[in-house]
Amino acid sequence: MYGRGAPGDRRRRPPLPRCDFVGKRTSGDFKRSVKVVNVCSAYISRLPTFNCLKNPDEMSEACEQMSSFRWAFRCGSWTPGRTEWLFASRCVQPEEKDRIGTFVFAKDAKSAMAGRLLLRKFVCEEMHIPWTQIHLGRSPRGKPYLAAPLKVDTEEPLAWSFNISHQGDYAVLAAEKRLQVGVDIMKTTMPGSSTVPEFFRIMTRQFTPHEWRVIQSAGSERQQLAMFYRHWALKESFIKAIGTGLGFNLQRLEFHLSSEALTQGRVLRQTRMHLDEEDEEDWLFEECLLDADHHVAVALSAMKKLNCTNPTSSLPPPTAFTLLSFNDLIASASPLTEEDPDYWESFKVKQKHLLDKRDSQPVLSQIT
Protein backbone atom coordinates (compact mmCIF):
# COMPACT_ATOMS: atom_id res chain seq x y z
CA MET A 1 0.00 0.00 0.00
CA TYR A 2 1.25 3.44 -0.84
CA GLY A 3 0.82 6.50 1.33
CA ARG A 4 -0.25 9.84 0.00
CA GLY A 5 2.56 12.14 -1.11
CA ALA A 6 2.80 15.79 -0.22
CA PRO A 7 0.57 18.06 -2.35
CA GLY A 8 2.26 18.76 -5.67
CA ASP A 9 5.16 16.40 -4.95
CA ARG A 10 5.31 14.26 -8.09
CA ARG A 11 8.58 12.63 -7.07
CA ARG A 12 6.86 10.65 -4.32
CA ARG A 13 4.01 9.50 -6.52
CA PRO A 14 4.08 5.76 -7.33
CA PRO A 15 3.66 5.19 -11.06
CA LEU A 16 0.43 3.94 -12.50
CA PRO A 17 0.50 0.94 -14.84
CA ARG A 18 0.89 1.81 -18.50
CA CYS A 19 -2.44 1.56 -20.30
CA ASP A 20 -1.20 1.82 -23.86
CA PHE A 21 -3.00 -1.24 -25.21
CA VAL A 22 0.01 -3.45 -25.86
CA GLY A 23 0.58 -7.03 -24.78
CA LYS A 24 3.24 -6.52 -22.17
CA ARG A 25 3.50 -6.40 -18.42
CA THR A 26 2.93 -3.19 -16.56
CA SER A 27 5.86 -1.18 -15.22
CA GLY A 28 6.93 0.37 -11.93
CA ASP A 29 5.63 -0.81 -8.58
CA PHE A 30 2.74 -2.57 -10.28
CA LYS A 31 4.96 -4.83 -12.38
CA ARG A 32 3.14 -7.85 -11.01
CA SER A 33 -0.17 -6.55 -12.40
CA VAL A 34 -1.95 -8.22 -15.25
CA LYS A 35 -0.63 -8.25 -18.78
CA VAL A 36 -2.11 -5.45 -20.77
CA VAL A 37 -3.84 -7.88 -23.11
CA ASN A 38 -5.54 -6.06 -21.45
CA VAL A 39 -6.37 -4.48 -18.12
CA CYS A 40 -9.76 -3.73 -19.66
CA SER A 41 -10.47 -7.30 -20.69
CA ALA A 42 -9.94 -6.83 -24.40
CA TYR A 43 -7.94 -8.07 -27.33
CA ILE A 44 -6.81 -4.82 -28.91
CA SER A 45 -4.08 -3.19 -30.92
CA ARG A 46 -1.91 -0.25 -29.92
CA LEU A 47 -3.99 2.84 -29.27
CA PRO A 48 -3.47 5.35 -32.08
CA THR A 49 -1.73 8.56 -31.04
CA PHE A 50 -3.54 11.69 -32.18
CA ASN A 51 -1.05 14.25 -30.84
CA CYS A 52 -0.13 15.16 -34.41
CA LEU A 53 -3.60 16.48 -35.16
CA LYS A 54 -3.48 20.26 -35.57
CA ASN A 55 -6.76 21.49 -36.93
CA PRO A 56 -10.34 21.04 -35.64
CA ASP A 57 -11.41 18.97 -38.64
CA GLU A 58 -8.70 16.37 -38.03
CA MET A 59 -9.48 16.24 -34.32
CA SER A 60 -13.18 15.91 -35.05
CA GLU A 61 -12.48 13.04 -37.45
CA ALA A 62 -10.37 11.29 -34.78
CA CYS A 63 -13.17 11.61 -32.25
CA GLU A 64 -15.67 10.30 -34.78
CA GLN A 65 -13.57 7.13 -35.10
CA MET A 66 -14.49 6.34 -31.52
CA SER A 67 -17.56 4.31 -30.71
CA SER A 68 -19.29 3.42 -27.44
CA PHE A 69 -21.52 0.59 -26.28
CA ARG A 70 -23.39 0.44 -22.97
CA TRP A 71 -25.47 -2.67 -22.32
CA ALA A 72 -27.35 -3.81 -19.22
CA PHE A 73 -29.19 -7.02 -18.41
CA ARG A 74 -31.52 -7.31 -15.42
CA CYS A 75 -30.45 -10.57 -13.80
CA GLY A 76 -32.68 -10.04 -10.77
CA SER A 77 -35.89 -10.46 -12.76
CA TRP A 78 -34.53 -13.25 -14.97
CA THR A 79 -36.13 -16.56 -13.98
CA PRO A 80 -34.72 -19.03 -16.50
CA GLY A 81 -36.51 -22.26 -17.15
CA ARG A 82 -34.79 -25.51 -18.05
CA THR A 83 -34.51 -24.73 -21.77
CA GLU A 84 -33.09 -21.23 -21.26
CA TRP A 85 -30.58 -22.19 -18.59
CA LEU A 86 -29.26 -25.22 -20.45
CA PHE A 87 -28.96 -23.29 -23.72
CA ALA A 88 -27.09 -20.46 -21.96
CA SER A 89 -24.71 -22.98 -20.37
CA ARG A 90 -23.95 -24.47 -23.80
CA CYS A 91 -23.02 -21.04 -25.19
CA VAL A 92 -20.18 -20.29 -22.76
CA GLN A 93 -16.80 -22.01 -22.55
CA PRO A 94 -16.73 -25.28 -20.55
CA GLU A 95 -14.42 -23.87 -17.88
CA GLU A 96 -16.70 -20.87 -17.43
CA LYS A 97 -19.73 -23.13 -17.24
CA ASP A 98 -17.99 -25.15 -14.51
CA ARG A 99 -17.01 -22.00 -12.61
CA ILE A 100 -20.59 -20.70 -12.72
CA GLY A 101 -21.75 -24.08 -11.47
CA THR A 102 -19.72 -23.65 -8.27
CA PHE A 103 -21.73 -20.65 -7.06
CA VAL A 104 -23.87 -21.45 -4.03
CA PHE A 105 -26.71 -19.05 -4.82
CA ALA A 106 -28.77 -18.81 -7.99
CA LYS A 107 -28.48 -15.02 -8.02
CA ASP A 108 -24.70 -15.22 -8.31
CA ALA A 109 -24.85 -17.92 -10.97
CA LYS A 110 -27.30 -15.89 -13.08
CA SER A 111 -25.16 -12.75 -12.81
CA ALA A 112 -22.01 -14.60 -13.85
CA MET A 113 -23.78 -16.29 -16.75
CA ALA A 114 -25.18 -12.98 -17.98
CA GLY A 115 -21.72 -11.39 -17.76
CA ARG A 116 -20.18 -14.07 -19.96
CA LEU A 117 -23.00 -13.82 -22.49
CA LEU A 118 -22.64 -10.02 -22.62
CA LEU A 119 -18.92 -10.37 -23.37
CA ARG A 120 -19.41 -12.97 -26.07
CA LYS A 121 -22.28 -11.02 -27.66
CA PHE A 122 -20.12 -7.91 -27.90
CA VAL A 123 -17.10 -9.71 -29.35
CA CYS A 124 -19.28 -11.56 -31.86
CA GLU A 125 -21.50 -8.70 -33.02
CA GLU A 126 -19.19 -5.69 -32.80
CA MET A 127 -15.73 -7.21 -33.32
CA HIS A 128 -17.20 -9.53 -35.97
CA ILE A 129 -15.74 -12.77 -34.62
CA PRO A 130 -17.89 -15.90 -34.98
CA TRP A 131 -19.27 -17.07 -31.61
CA THR A 132 -17.67 -20.50 -31.90
CA GLN A 133 -14.22 -19.00 -32.56
CA ILE A 134 -14.20 -16.78 -29.47
CA HIS A 135 -12.01 -17.89 -26.59
CA LEU A 136 -12.02 -15.67 -23.52
CA GLY A 137 -9.16 -16.06 -21.07
CA ARG A 138 -8.57 -14.72 -17.58
CA SER A 139 -5.52 -12.92 -16.29
CA PRO A 140 -3.95 -13.93 -12.95
CA ARG A 141 -6.18 -11.30 -11.31
CA GLY A 142 -9.35 -12.64 -12.92
CA LYS A 143 -9.71 -10.12 -15.74
CA PRO A 144 -11.31 -11.61 -18.87
CA TYR A 145 -9.69 -10.91 -22.22
CA LEU A 146 -9.96 -12.21 -25.76
CA ALA A 147 -7.33 -14.94 -25.99
CA ALA A 148 -8.31 -16.22 -29.44
CA PRO A 149 -8.44 -15.81 -32.34
CA LEU A 150 -5.11 -14.00 -32.32
CA LYS A 151 -5.61 -12.79 -35.89
CA VAL A 152 -8.86 -11.43 -37.21
CA ASP A 153 -9.60 -10.77 -40.87
CA THR A 154 -10.79 -7.16 -40.69
CA GLU A 155 -9.89 -4.09 -42.70
CA GLU A 156 -9.23 -2.03 -39.59
CA PRO A 157 -6.95 -3.07 -36.69
CA LEU A 158 -8.87 -3.89 -33.55
CA ALA A 159 -8.90 -1.05 -31.06
CA TRP A 160 -11.66 -2.06 -28.67
CA SER A 161 -11.53 -2.01 -24.90
CA PHE A 162 -14.35 -3.60 -22.92
CA ASN A 163 -15.23 -4.35 -19.32
CA ILE A 164 -18.13 -5.89 -17.39
CA SER A 165 -19.56 -5.63 -13.89
CA HIS A 166 -22.42 -7.32 -12.05
CA GLN A 167 -23.87 -6.49 -8.67
CA GLY A 168 -27.35 -6.14 -7.29
CA ASP A 169 -29.95 -6.85 -9.97
CA TYR A 170 -27.90 -6.08 -13.09
CA ALA A 171 -24.96 -7.15 -15.21
CA VAL A 172 -23.50 -4.35 -17.35
CA LEU A 173 -20.97 -4.01 -20.17
CA ALA A 174 -19.13 -0.90 -21.31
CA ALA A 175 -17.04 -0.90 -24.49
CA GLU A 176 -15.05 1.82 -26.19
CA LYS A 177 -13.20 2.12 -29.44
CA ARG A 178 -9.86 3.90 -28.99
CA LEU A 179 -10.41 4.67 -25.30
CA GLN A 180 -9.49 2.68 -22.20
CA VAL A 181 -12.57 1.70 -20.17
CA GLY A 182 -13.55 0.35 -16.77
CA VAL A 183 -17.11 -0.05 -15.46
CA ASP A 184 -18.67 -0.75 -12.09
CA ILE A 185 -22.23 -1.02 -10.82
CA MET A 186 -23.33 -0.78 -7.20
CA LYS A 187 -26.76 -1.22 -5.61
CA THR A 188 -27.76 0.94 -2.66
CA THR A 189 -28.72 -1.44 0.15
CA MET A 190 -28.92 -1.09 3.90
CA PRO A 191 -26.15 -2.93 5.83
CA GLY A 192 -27.43 -6.30 6.95
CA SER A 193 -25.32 -6.83 10.05
CA SER A 194 -24.59 -3.35 11.37
CA THR A 195 -25.92 0.18 11.58
CA VAL A 196 -25.04 2.73 8.91
CA PRO A 197 -22.62 4.60 11.23
CA GLU A 198 -20.90 1.33 12.13
CA PHE A 199 -20.69 0.33 8.46
CA PHE A 200 -19.12 3.68 7.64
CA ARG A 201 -16.66 3.27 10.52
CA ILE A 202 -15.53 -0.09 9.11
CA MET A 203 -15.02 1.51 5.68
CA THR A 204 -13.28 4.66 6.97
CA ARG A 205 -9.96 4.00 5.25
CA GLN A 206 -11.50 3.63 1.79
CA PHE A 207 -12.31 7.34 1.36
CA THR A 208 -10.61 10.68 1.93
CA PRO A 209 -11.84 13.26 4.48
CA HIS A 210 -13.33 15.30 1.62
CA GLU A 211 -15.26 12.29 0.33
CA TRP A 212 -16.57 11.43 3.80
CA ARG A 213 -17.81 15.01 4.25
CA VAL A 214 -19.75 14.71 0.99
CA ILE A 215 -21.13 11.27 1.91
CA GLN A 216 -22.20 12.16 5.44
CA SER A 217 -23.79 15.46 4.42
CA ALA A 218 -26.05 13.83 1.82
CA GLY A 219 -29.14 13.78 4.05
CA SER A 220 -30.89 10.69 5.41
CA GLU A 221 -29.06 7.44 6.07
CA ARG A 222 -30.44 6.07 2.81
CA GLN A 223 -29.14 9.10 0.93
CA GLN A 224 -25.76 8.78 2.64
CA LEU A 225 -25.56 5.14 1.57
CA ALA A 226 -26.44 6.12 -2.01
CA MET A 227 -23.61 8.66 -1.97
CA PHE A 228 -21.28 6.06 -0.44
CA TYR A 229 -21.96 3.56 -3.24
CA ARG A 230 -21.69 6.29 -5.87
CA HIS A 231 -18.15 7.05 -4.68
CA TRP A 232 -17.34 3.35 -4.46
CA ALA A 233 -18.46 2.69 -8.03
CA LEU A 234 -16.28 5.57 -9.25
CA LYS A 235 -13.23 4.18 -7.48
CA GLU A 236 -13.80 0.63 -8.70
CA SER A 237 -14.34 1.77 -12.29
CA PHE A 238 -10.87 3.35 -12.22
CA ILE A 239 -9.26 0.35 -10.50
CA LYS A 240 -10.78 -1.97 -13.09
CA ALA A 241 -9.63 0.25 -15.93
CA ILE A 242 -5.97 0.14 -14.81
CA GLY A 243 -6.19 -3.51 -13.74
CA THR A 244 -4.33 -3.37 -10.41
CA GLY A 245 -7.01 -4.97 -8.26
CA LEU A 246 -6.99 -4.90 -4.47
CA GLY A 247 -3.35 -3.79 -4.21
CA PHE A 248 -4.24 -0.16 -4.93
CA ASN A 249 -4.62 2.24 -2.00
CA LEU A 250 -8.06 3.78 -2.52
CA GLN A 251 -7.16 6.85 -0.49
CA ARG A 252 -4.85 7.89 -3.33
CA LEU A 253 -8.07 8.60 -5.24
CA GLU A 254 -10.42 11.46 -4.43
CA PHE A 255 -13.51 12.25 -6.45
CA HIS A 256 -15.08 15.68 -6.82
CA LEU A 257 -18.64 15.16 -7.97
CA SER A 258 -20.57 17.11 -10.53
CA SER A 259 -22.67 19.94 -9.13
CA GLU A 260 -25.55 18.65 -11.26
CA ALA A 261 -27.97 16.22 -9.65
CA LEU A 262 -27.67 12.61 -10.77
CA THR A 263 -31.08 11.52 -12.02
CA GLN A 264 -32.45 8.60 -14.03
CA GLY A 265 -32.32 9.05 -17.77
CA ARG A 266 -29.21 11.30 -17.74
CA VAL A 267 -25.51 10.55 -18.06
CA LEU A 268 -23.21 12.94 -16.20
CA ARG A 269 -19.64 13.57 -17.29
CA GLN A 270 -18.50 16.37 -14.99
CA THR A 271 -17.05 14.40 -12.06
CA ARG A 272 -13.30 14.89 -11.64
CA MET A 273 -10.71 12.58 -10.08
CA HIS A 274 -7.70 13.66 -8.03
CA LEU A 275 -4.81 11.20 -7.79
CA ASP A 276 -2.38 11.90 -4.94
CA GLU A 277 -4.09 15.29 -4.51
CA GLU A 278 -3.57 16.31 -8.15
CA ASP A 279 -6.33 16.72 -10.71
CA GLU A 280 -6.13 13.96 -13.32
CA GLU A 281 -6.94 15.48 -16.69
CA ASP A 282 -6.31 12.19 -18.51
CA TRP A 283 -9.41 10.56 -17.02
CA LEU A 284 -13.09 11.12 -17.67
CA PHE A 285 -15.95 9.58 -15.68
CA GLU A 286 -19.51 8.93 -16.77
CA GLU A 287 -22.22 8.32 -14.19
CA CYS A 288 -25.83 7.21 -14.49
CA LEU A 289 -28.66 5.51 -12.63
CA LEU A 290 -30.18 2.36 -14.12
CA ASP A 291 -32.98 2.74 -11.59
CA ALA A 292 -33.41 4.42 -8.22
CA ASP A 293 -31.04 1.96 -6.51
CA HIS A 294 -28.36 1.07 -9.09
CA HIS A 295 -25.53 3.47 -9.80
CA VAL A 296 -23.10 2.86 -12.69
CA ALA A 297 -19.72 4.54 -13.18
CA VAL A 298 -17.61 4.29 -16.33
CA ALA A 299 -13.93 5.34 -16.32
CA LEU A 300 -12.38 6.49 -19.60
CA SER A 301 -8.76 7.34 -20.30
CA ALA A 302 -6.34 8.35 -23.10
CA MET A 303 -7.59 11.91 -23.29
CA LYS A 304 -4.06 13.25 -23.94
CA LYS A 305 -3.68 10.99 -26.94
CA LEU A 306 -6.70 12.72 -28.46
CA ASN A 307 -5.04 16.11 -27.93
CA CYS A 308 -8.42 17.44 -26.77
CA THR A 309 -8.01 20.55 -24.66
CA ASN A 310 -11.59 20.13 -23.49
CA PRO A 311 -12.25 16.37 -23.52
CA THR A 312 -15.90 16.64 -22.49
CA SER A 313 -16.85 18.91 -25.41
CA SER A 314 -14.56 17.16 -27.91
CA LEU A 315 -15.99 13.69 -27.38
CA PRO A 316 -19.31 12.49 -28.78
CA PRO A 317 -22.26 12.74 -26.33
CA PRO A 318 -22.21 10.03 -23.65
CA THR A 319 -24.00 6.79 -24.47
CA ALA A 320 -26.88 5.68 -22.25
CA PHE A 321 -27.23 2.05 -21.21
CA THR A 322 -29.51 -0.11 -23.32
CA LEU A 323 -31.49 -2.72 -21.40
CA LEU A 324 -31.27 -6.10 -23.12
CA SER A 325 -33.61 -9.08 -22.89
CA PHE A 326 -32.45 -12.68 -22.70
CA ASN A 327 -33.32 -13.07 -26.37
CA ASP A 328 -31.03 -10.13 -27.10
CA LEU A 329 -28.23 -11.81 -25.16
CA ILE A 330 -28.40 -14.99 -27.21
CA ALA A 331 -29.36 -13.45 -30.56
CA SER A 332 -25.98 -14.38 -32.09
CA ALA A 333 -25.16 -17.31 -29.82
CA SER A 334 -24.11 -20.75 -31.00
CA PRO A 335 -23.75 -23.78 -28.70
CA LEU A 336 -20.19 -24.81 -27.88
CA THR A 337 -20.96 -28.03 -25.99
CA GLU A 338 -23.58 -30.76 -25.74
CA GLU A 339 -26.56 -30.37 -23.41
CA ASP A 340 -25.92 -31.36 -19.79
CA PRO A 341 -29.22 -32.17 -18.01
CA ASP A 342 -27.48 -32.40 -14.63
CA TYR A 343 -26.58 -28.71 -14.91
CA TRP A 344 -30.26 -27.80 -14.62
CA GLU A 345 -30.75 -30.05 -11.62
CA SER A 346 -27.80 -28.34 -9.93
CA PHE A 347 -29.29 -24.92 -10.68
CA LYS A 348 -32.65 -25.89 -9.15
CA VAL A 349 -30.85 -26.71 -5.90
CA LYS A 350 -29.26 -23.27 -5.95
CA GLN A 351 -32.72 -21.73 -6.26
CA LYS A 352 -33.80 -23.50 -3.06
CA HIS A 353 -30.70 -22.25 -1.24
CA LEU A 354 -31.52 -18.72 -2.32
CA LEU A 355 -34.77 -18.79 -0.33
CA ASP A 356 -32.74 -19.00 2.87
CA LYS A 357 -30.31 -16.23 1.95
CA ARG A 358 -30.88 -12.95 3.77
CA ASP A 359 -29.89 -9.58 2.44
CA SER A 360 -26.65 -8.57 4.02
CA GLN A 361 -23.85 -6.09 3.64
CA PRO A 362 -22.86 -5.98 -0.04
CA VAL A 363 -19.55 -7.56 -0.91
CA LEU A 364 -17.19 -4.78 -1.94
CA SER A 365 -14.75 -6.29 -4.37
CA GLN A 366 -12.53 -5.19 -7.22
CA ILE A 367 -13.15 -8.15 -9.45
CA THR A 368 -14.46 -8.04 -13.00
XYZ file of C-alpha atoms in Angstrom:
368
model
C 0.000 0.000 0.000
C 1.245 3.437 -0.845
C 0.819 6.496 1.333
C -0.255 9.844 -0.005
C 2.555 12.142 -1.106
C 2.798 15.791 -0.225
C 0.573 18.059 -2.353
C 2.262 18.755 -5.671
C 5.164 16.402 -4.954
C 5.309 14.258 -8.092
C 8.583 12.625 -7.066
C 6.865 10.653 -4.319
C 4.006 9.503 -6.518
C 4.082 5.764 -7.327
C 3.662 5.188 -11.059
C 0.430 3.940 -12.499
C 0.500 0.944 -14.836
C 0.889 1.811 -18.503
C -2.442 1.565 -20.297
C -1.200 1.817 -23.859
C -3.004 -1.239 -25.214
C 0.006 -3.455 -25.860
C 0.578 -7.029 -24.783
C 3.238 -6.522 -22.174
C 3.504 -6.395 -18.423
C 2.928 -3.187 -16.556
C 5.858 -1.182 -15.222
C 6.927 0.375 -11.934
C 5.630 -0.809 -8.582
C 2.736 -2.571 -10.282
C 4.962 -4.833 -12.375
C 3.139 -7.846 -11.011
C -0.170 -6.548 -12.403
C -1.946 -8.215 -15.245
C -0.626 -8.247 -18.778
C -2.114 -5.448 -20.765
C -3.842 -7.884 -23.105
C -5.541 -6.060 -21.447
C -6.367 -4.475 -18.124
C -9.758 -3.730 -19.659
C -10.465 -7.300 -20.688
C -9.940 -6.835 -24.395
C -7.937 -8.069 -27.333
C -6.809 -4.824 -28.913
C -4.083 -3.189 -30.923
C -1.905 -0.246 -29.916
C -3.993 2.843 -29.272
C -3.468 5.351 -32.079
C -1.732 8.560 -31.039
C -3.545 11.688 -32.183
C -1.050 14.250 -30.836
C -0.127 15.163 -34.413
C -3.597 16.479 -35.162
C -3.477 20.255 -35.573
C -6.764 21.493 -36.932
C -10.336 21.039 -35.641
C -11.413 18.970 -38.643
C -8.701 16.374 -38.034
C -9.479 16.241 -34.316
C -13.183 15.907 -35.053
C -12.477 13.044 -37.447
C -10.367 11.285 -34.779
C -13.175 11.608 -32.247
C -15.674 10.298 -34.782
C -13.573 7.133 -35.095
C -14.488 6.340 -31.515
C -17.562 4.311 -30.711
C -19.287 3.421 -27.440
C -21.521 0.591 -26.276
C -23.387 0.442 -22.969
C -25.467 -2.667 -22.320
C -27.349 -3.814 -19.221
C -29.194 -7.022 -18.405
C -31.520 -7.306 -15.415
C -30.454 -10.574 -13.800
C -32.681 -10.037 -10.772
C -35.892 -10.462 -12.762
C -34.525 -13.254 -14.971
C -36.129 -16.565 -13.976
C -34.720 -19.031 -16.502
C -36.514 -22.264 -17.150
C -34.786 -25.509 -18.046
C -34.507 -24.732 -21.766
C -33.087 -21.226 -21.264
C -30.582 -22.190 -18.590
C -29.256 -25.217 -20.449
C -28.962 -23.291 -23.716
C -27.094 -20.463 -21.956
C -24.708 -22.975 -20.366
C -23.948 -24.466 -23.803
C -23.017 -21.039 -25.189
C -20.175 -20.295 -22.757
C -16.799 -22.011 -22.546
C -16.729 -25.284 -20.555
C -14.416 -23.872 -17.877
C -16.701 -20.866 -17.427
C -19.733 -23.131 -17.240
C -17.985 -25.147 -14.513
C -17.011 -21.995 -12.610
C -20.588 -20.704 -12.719
C -21.750 -24.076 -11.469
C -19.720 -23.649 -8.273
C -21.731 -20.654 -7.056
C -23.874 -21.448 -4.028
C -26.709 -19.049 -4.818
C -28.771 -18.811 -7.990
C -28.475 -15.019 -8.022
C -24.699 -15.218 -8.313
C -24.854 -17.924 -10.975
C -27.300 -15.891 -13.076
C -25.164 -12.751 -12.808
C -22.011 -14.598 -13.846
C -23.775 -16.293 -16.751
C -25.179 -12.977 -17.978
C -21.723 -11.386 -17.756
C -20.177 -14.070 -19.958
C -22.997 -13.815 -22.493
C -22.638 -10.024 -22.618
C -18.921 -10.368 -23.367
C -19.408 -12.969 -26.074
C -22.285 -11.022 -27.655
C -20.121 -7.913 -27.901
C -17.104 -9.710 -29.348
C -19.282 -11.558 -31.857
C -21.499 -8.699 -33.023
C -19.187 -5.689 -32.802
C -15.732 -7.211 -33.319
C -17.196 -9.533 -35.967
C -15.736 -12.768 -34.622
C -17.893 -15.897 -34.978
C -19.268 -17.073 -31.615
C -17.666 -20.498 -31.904
C -14.216 -18.998 -32.564
C -14.204 -16.778 -29.466
C -12.010 -17.890 -26.593
C -12.015 -15.674 -23.522
C -9.156 -16.059 -21.075
C -8.569 -14.723 -17.576
C -5.521 -12.916 -16.292
C -3.951 -13.933 -12.947
C -6.175 -11.301 -11.310
C -9.350 -12.645 -12.916
C -9.711 -10.118 -15.738
C -11.310 -11.610 -18.872
C -9.686 -10.911 -22.223
C -9.961 -12.214 -25.761
C -7.334 -14.936 -25.987
C -8.312 -16.219 -29.440
C -8.439 -15.811 -32.342
C -5.106 -13.996 -32.316
C -5.611 -12.787 -35.888
C -8.858 -11.429 -37.212
C -9.599 -10.769 -40.870
C -10.793 -7.160 -40.695
C -9.888 -4.093 -42.700
C -9.232 -2.026 -39.587
C -6.946 -3.067 -36.694
C -8.870 -3.891 -33.545
C -8.896 -1.052 -31.064
C -11.657 -2.064 -28.674
C -11.531 -2.012 -24.903
C -14.350 -3.601 -22.918
C -15.234 -4.350 -19.322
C -18.132 -5.886 -17.386
C -19.563 -5.629 -13.887
C -22.416 -7.320 -12.052
C -23.865 -6.489 -8.669
C -27.348 -6.144 -7.285
C -29.951 -6.853 -9.965
C -27.902 -6.084 -13.093
C -24.963 -7.149 -15.209
C -23.497 -4.354 -17.351
C -20.970 -4.011 -20.173
C -19.128 -0.896 -21.310
C -17.038 -0.901 -24.489
C -15.047 1.816 -26.186
C -13.196 2.122 -29.443
C -9.858 3.903 -28.990
C -10.413 4.670 -25.302
C -9.494 2.683 -22.205
C -12.571 1.703 -20.171
C -13.553 0.349 -16.774
C -17.111 -0.054 -15.463
C -18.667 -0.749 -12.088
C -22.232 -1.022 -10.824
C -23.327 -0.777 -7.199
C -26.763 -1.224 -5.614
C -27.756 0.937 -2.664
C -28.723 -1.439 0.146
C -28.918 -1.092 3.896
C -26.153 -2.927 5.825
C -27.434 -6.299 6.950
C -25.318 -6.833 10.045
C -24.586 -3.347 11.372
C -25.917 0.184 11.583
C -25.042 2.730 8.909
C -22.617 4.603 11.226
C -20.897 1.331 12.127
C -20.688 0.335 8.461
C -19.115 3.682 7.641
C -16.662 3.267 10.522
C -15.535 -0.086 9.105
C -15.024 1.512 5.683
C -13.283 4.657 6.975
C -9.959 3.998 5.251
C -11.500 3.632 1.793
C -12.311 7.336 1.361
C -10.606 10.676 1.930
C -11.842 13.256 4.483
C -13.327 15.302 1.623
C -15.264 12.293 0.328
C -16.568 11.434 3.804
C -17.805 15.007 4.248
C -19.751 14.708 0.989
C -21.125 11.266 1.908
C -22.203 12.159 5.440
C -23.790 15.463 4.417
C -26.046 13.835 1.819
C -29.138 13.776 4.054
C -30.893 10.688 5.410
C -29.056 7.440 6.073
C -30.443 6.071 2.813
C -29.140 9.104 0.928
C -25.761 8.777 2.642
C -25.562 5.141 1.566
C -26.439 6.118 -2.007
C -23.609 8.660 -1.969
C -21.276 6.060 -0.445
C -21.963 3.564 -3.243
C -21.686 6.286 -5.869
C -18.153 7.047 -4.681
C -17.335 3.353 -4.457
C -18.456 2.691 -8.029
C -16.285 5.575 -9.251
C -13.231 4.179 -7.481
C -13.804 0.635 -8.696
C -14.339 1.766 -12.288
C -10.873 3.352 -12.218
C -9.258 0.350 -10.501
C -10.784 -1.972 -13.087
C -9.625 0.250 -15.929
C -5.969 0.139 -14.811
C -6.191 -3.511 -13.741
C -4.326 -3.373 -10.413
C -7.010 -4.967 -8.255
C -6.987 -4.897 -4.475
C -3.355 -3.787 -4.215
C -4.239 -0.157 -4.935
C -4.616 2.243 -2.004
C -8.059 3.781 -2.521
C -7.158 6.850 -0.487
C -4.849 7.886 -3.328
C -8.073 8.603 -5.238
C -10.417 11.462 -4.426
C -13.514 12.254 -6.453
C -15.077 15.676 -6.816
C -18.637 15.163 -7.966
C -20.566 17.115 -10.525
C -22.666 19.938 -9.134
C -25.548 18.652 -11.259
C -27.967 16.224 -9.647
C -27.673 12.611 -10.766
C -31.083 11.516 -12.024
C -32.447 8.602 -14.032
C -32.315 9.054 -17.771
C -29.211 11.299 -17.740
C -25.507 10.551 -18.065
C -23.215 12.940 -16.200
C -19.641 13.566 -17.288
C -18.501 16.368 -14.990
C -17.050 14.401 -12.056
C -13.301 14.893 -11.635
C -10.710 12.577 -10.079
C -7.698 13.657 -8.033
C -4.805 11.200 -7.790
C -2.382 11.896 -4.941
C -4.095 15.291 -4.514
C -3.570 16.310 -8.152
C -6.331 16.721 -10.709
C -6.128 13.961 -13.320
C -6.941 15.483 -16.694
C -6.311 12.192 -18.505
C -9.411 10.557 -17.021
C -13.085 11.118 -17.672
C -15.953 9.575 -15.677
C -19.507 8.932 -16.775
C -22.224 8.322 -14.191
C -25.830 7.215 -14.492
C -28.655 5.505 -12.630
C -30.181 2.362 -14.122
C -32.983 2.741 -11.591
C -33.410 4.416 -8.219
C -31.037 1.959 -6.509
C -28.356 1.066 -9.094
C -25.528 3.470 -9.803
C -23.097 2.863 -12.692
C -19.724 4.540 -13.178
C -17.609 4.292 -16.334
C -13.934 5.342 -16.320
C -12.381 6.488 -19.605
C -8.758 7.341 -20.304
C -6.338 8.353 -23.102
C -7.585 11.913 -23.290
C -4.056 13.247 -23.937
C -3.679 10.986 -26.939
C -6.700 12.717 -28.464
C -5.043 16.109 -27.926
C -8.417 17.443 -26.772
C -8.006 20.551 -24.658
C -11.590 20.132 -23.488
C -12.251 16.366 -23.520
C -15.896 16.645 -22.494
C -16.846 18.910 -25.406
C -14.556 17.160 -27.913
C -15.993 13.690 -27.376
C -19.312 12.494 -28.780
C -22.255 12.735 -26.335
C -22.211 10.028 -23.647
C -23.996 6.793 -24.473
C -26.878 5.682 -22.248
C -27.229 2.047 -21.212
C -29.514 -0.108 -23.324
C -31.492 -2.721 -21.399
C -31.272 -6.098 -23.117
C -33.606 -9.077 -22.886
C -32.451 -12.678 -22.696
C -33.321 -13.074 -26.366
C -31.035 -10.126 -27.104
C -28.227 -11.808 -25.155
C -28.397 -14.992 -27.207
C -29.359 -13.450 -30.561
C -25.984 -14.377 -32.091
C -25.159 -17.310 -29.816
C -24.106 -20.754 -30.997
C -23.751 -23.782 -28.697
C -20.190 -24.810 -27.878
C -20.960 -28.033 -25.988
C -23.584 -30.756 -25.735
C -26.562 -30.373 -23.414
C -25.915 -31.356 -19.786
C -29.222 -32.171 -18.011
C -27.480 -32.397 -14.627
C -26.579 -28.706 -14.911
C -30.264 -27.796 -14.624
C -30.748 -30.050 -11.621
C -27.800 -28.340 -9.933
C -29.290 -24.918 -10.680
C -32.651 -25.886 -9.155
C -30.853 -26.708 -5.898
C -29.263 -23.268 -5.955
C -32.720 -21.731 -6.263
C -33.796 -23.501 -3.058
C -30.701 -22.254 -1.239
C -31.520 -18.720 -2.317
C -34.774 -18.792 -0.330
C -32.740 -18.998 2.866
C -30.313 -16.227 1.946
C -30.879 -12.950 3.773
C -29.892 -9.580 2.442
C -26.646 -8.567 4.024
C -23.849 -6.089 3.635
C -22.856 -5.978 -0.039
C -19.551 -7.564 -0.914
C -17.186 -4.781 -1.936
C -14.754 -6.289 -4.371
C -12.534 -5.189 -7.219
C -13.152 -8.150 -9.454
C -14.456 -8.044 -12.996
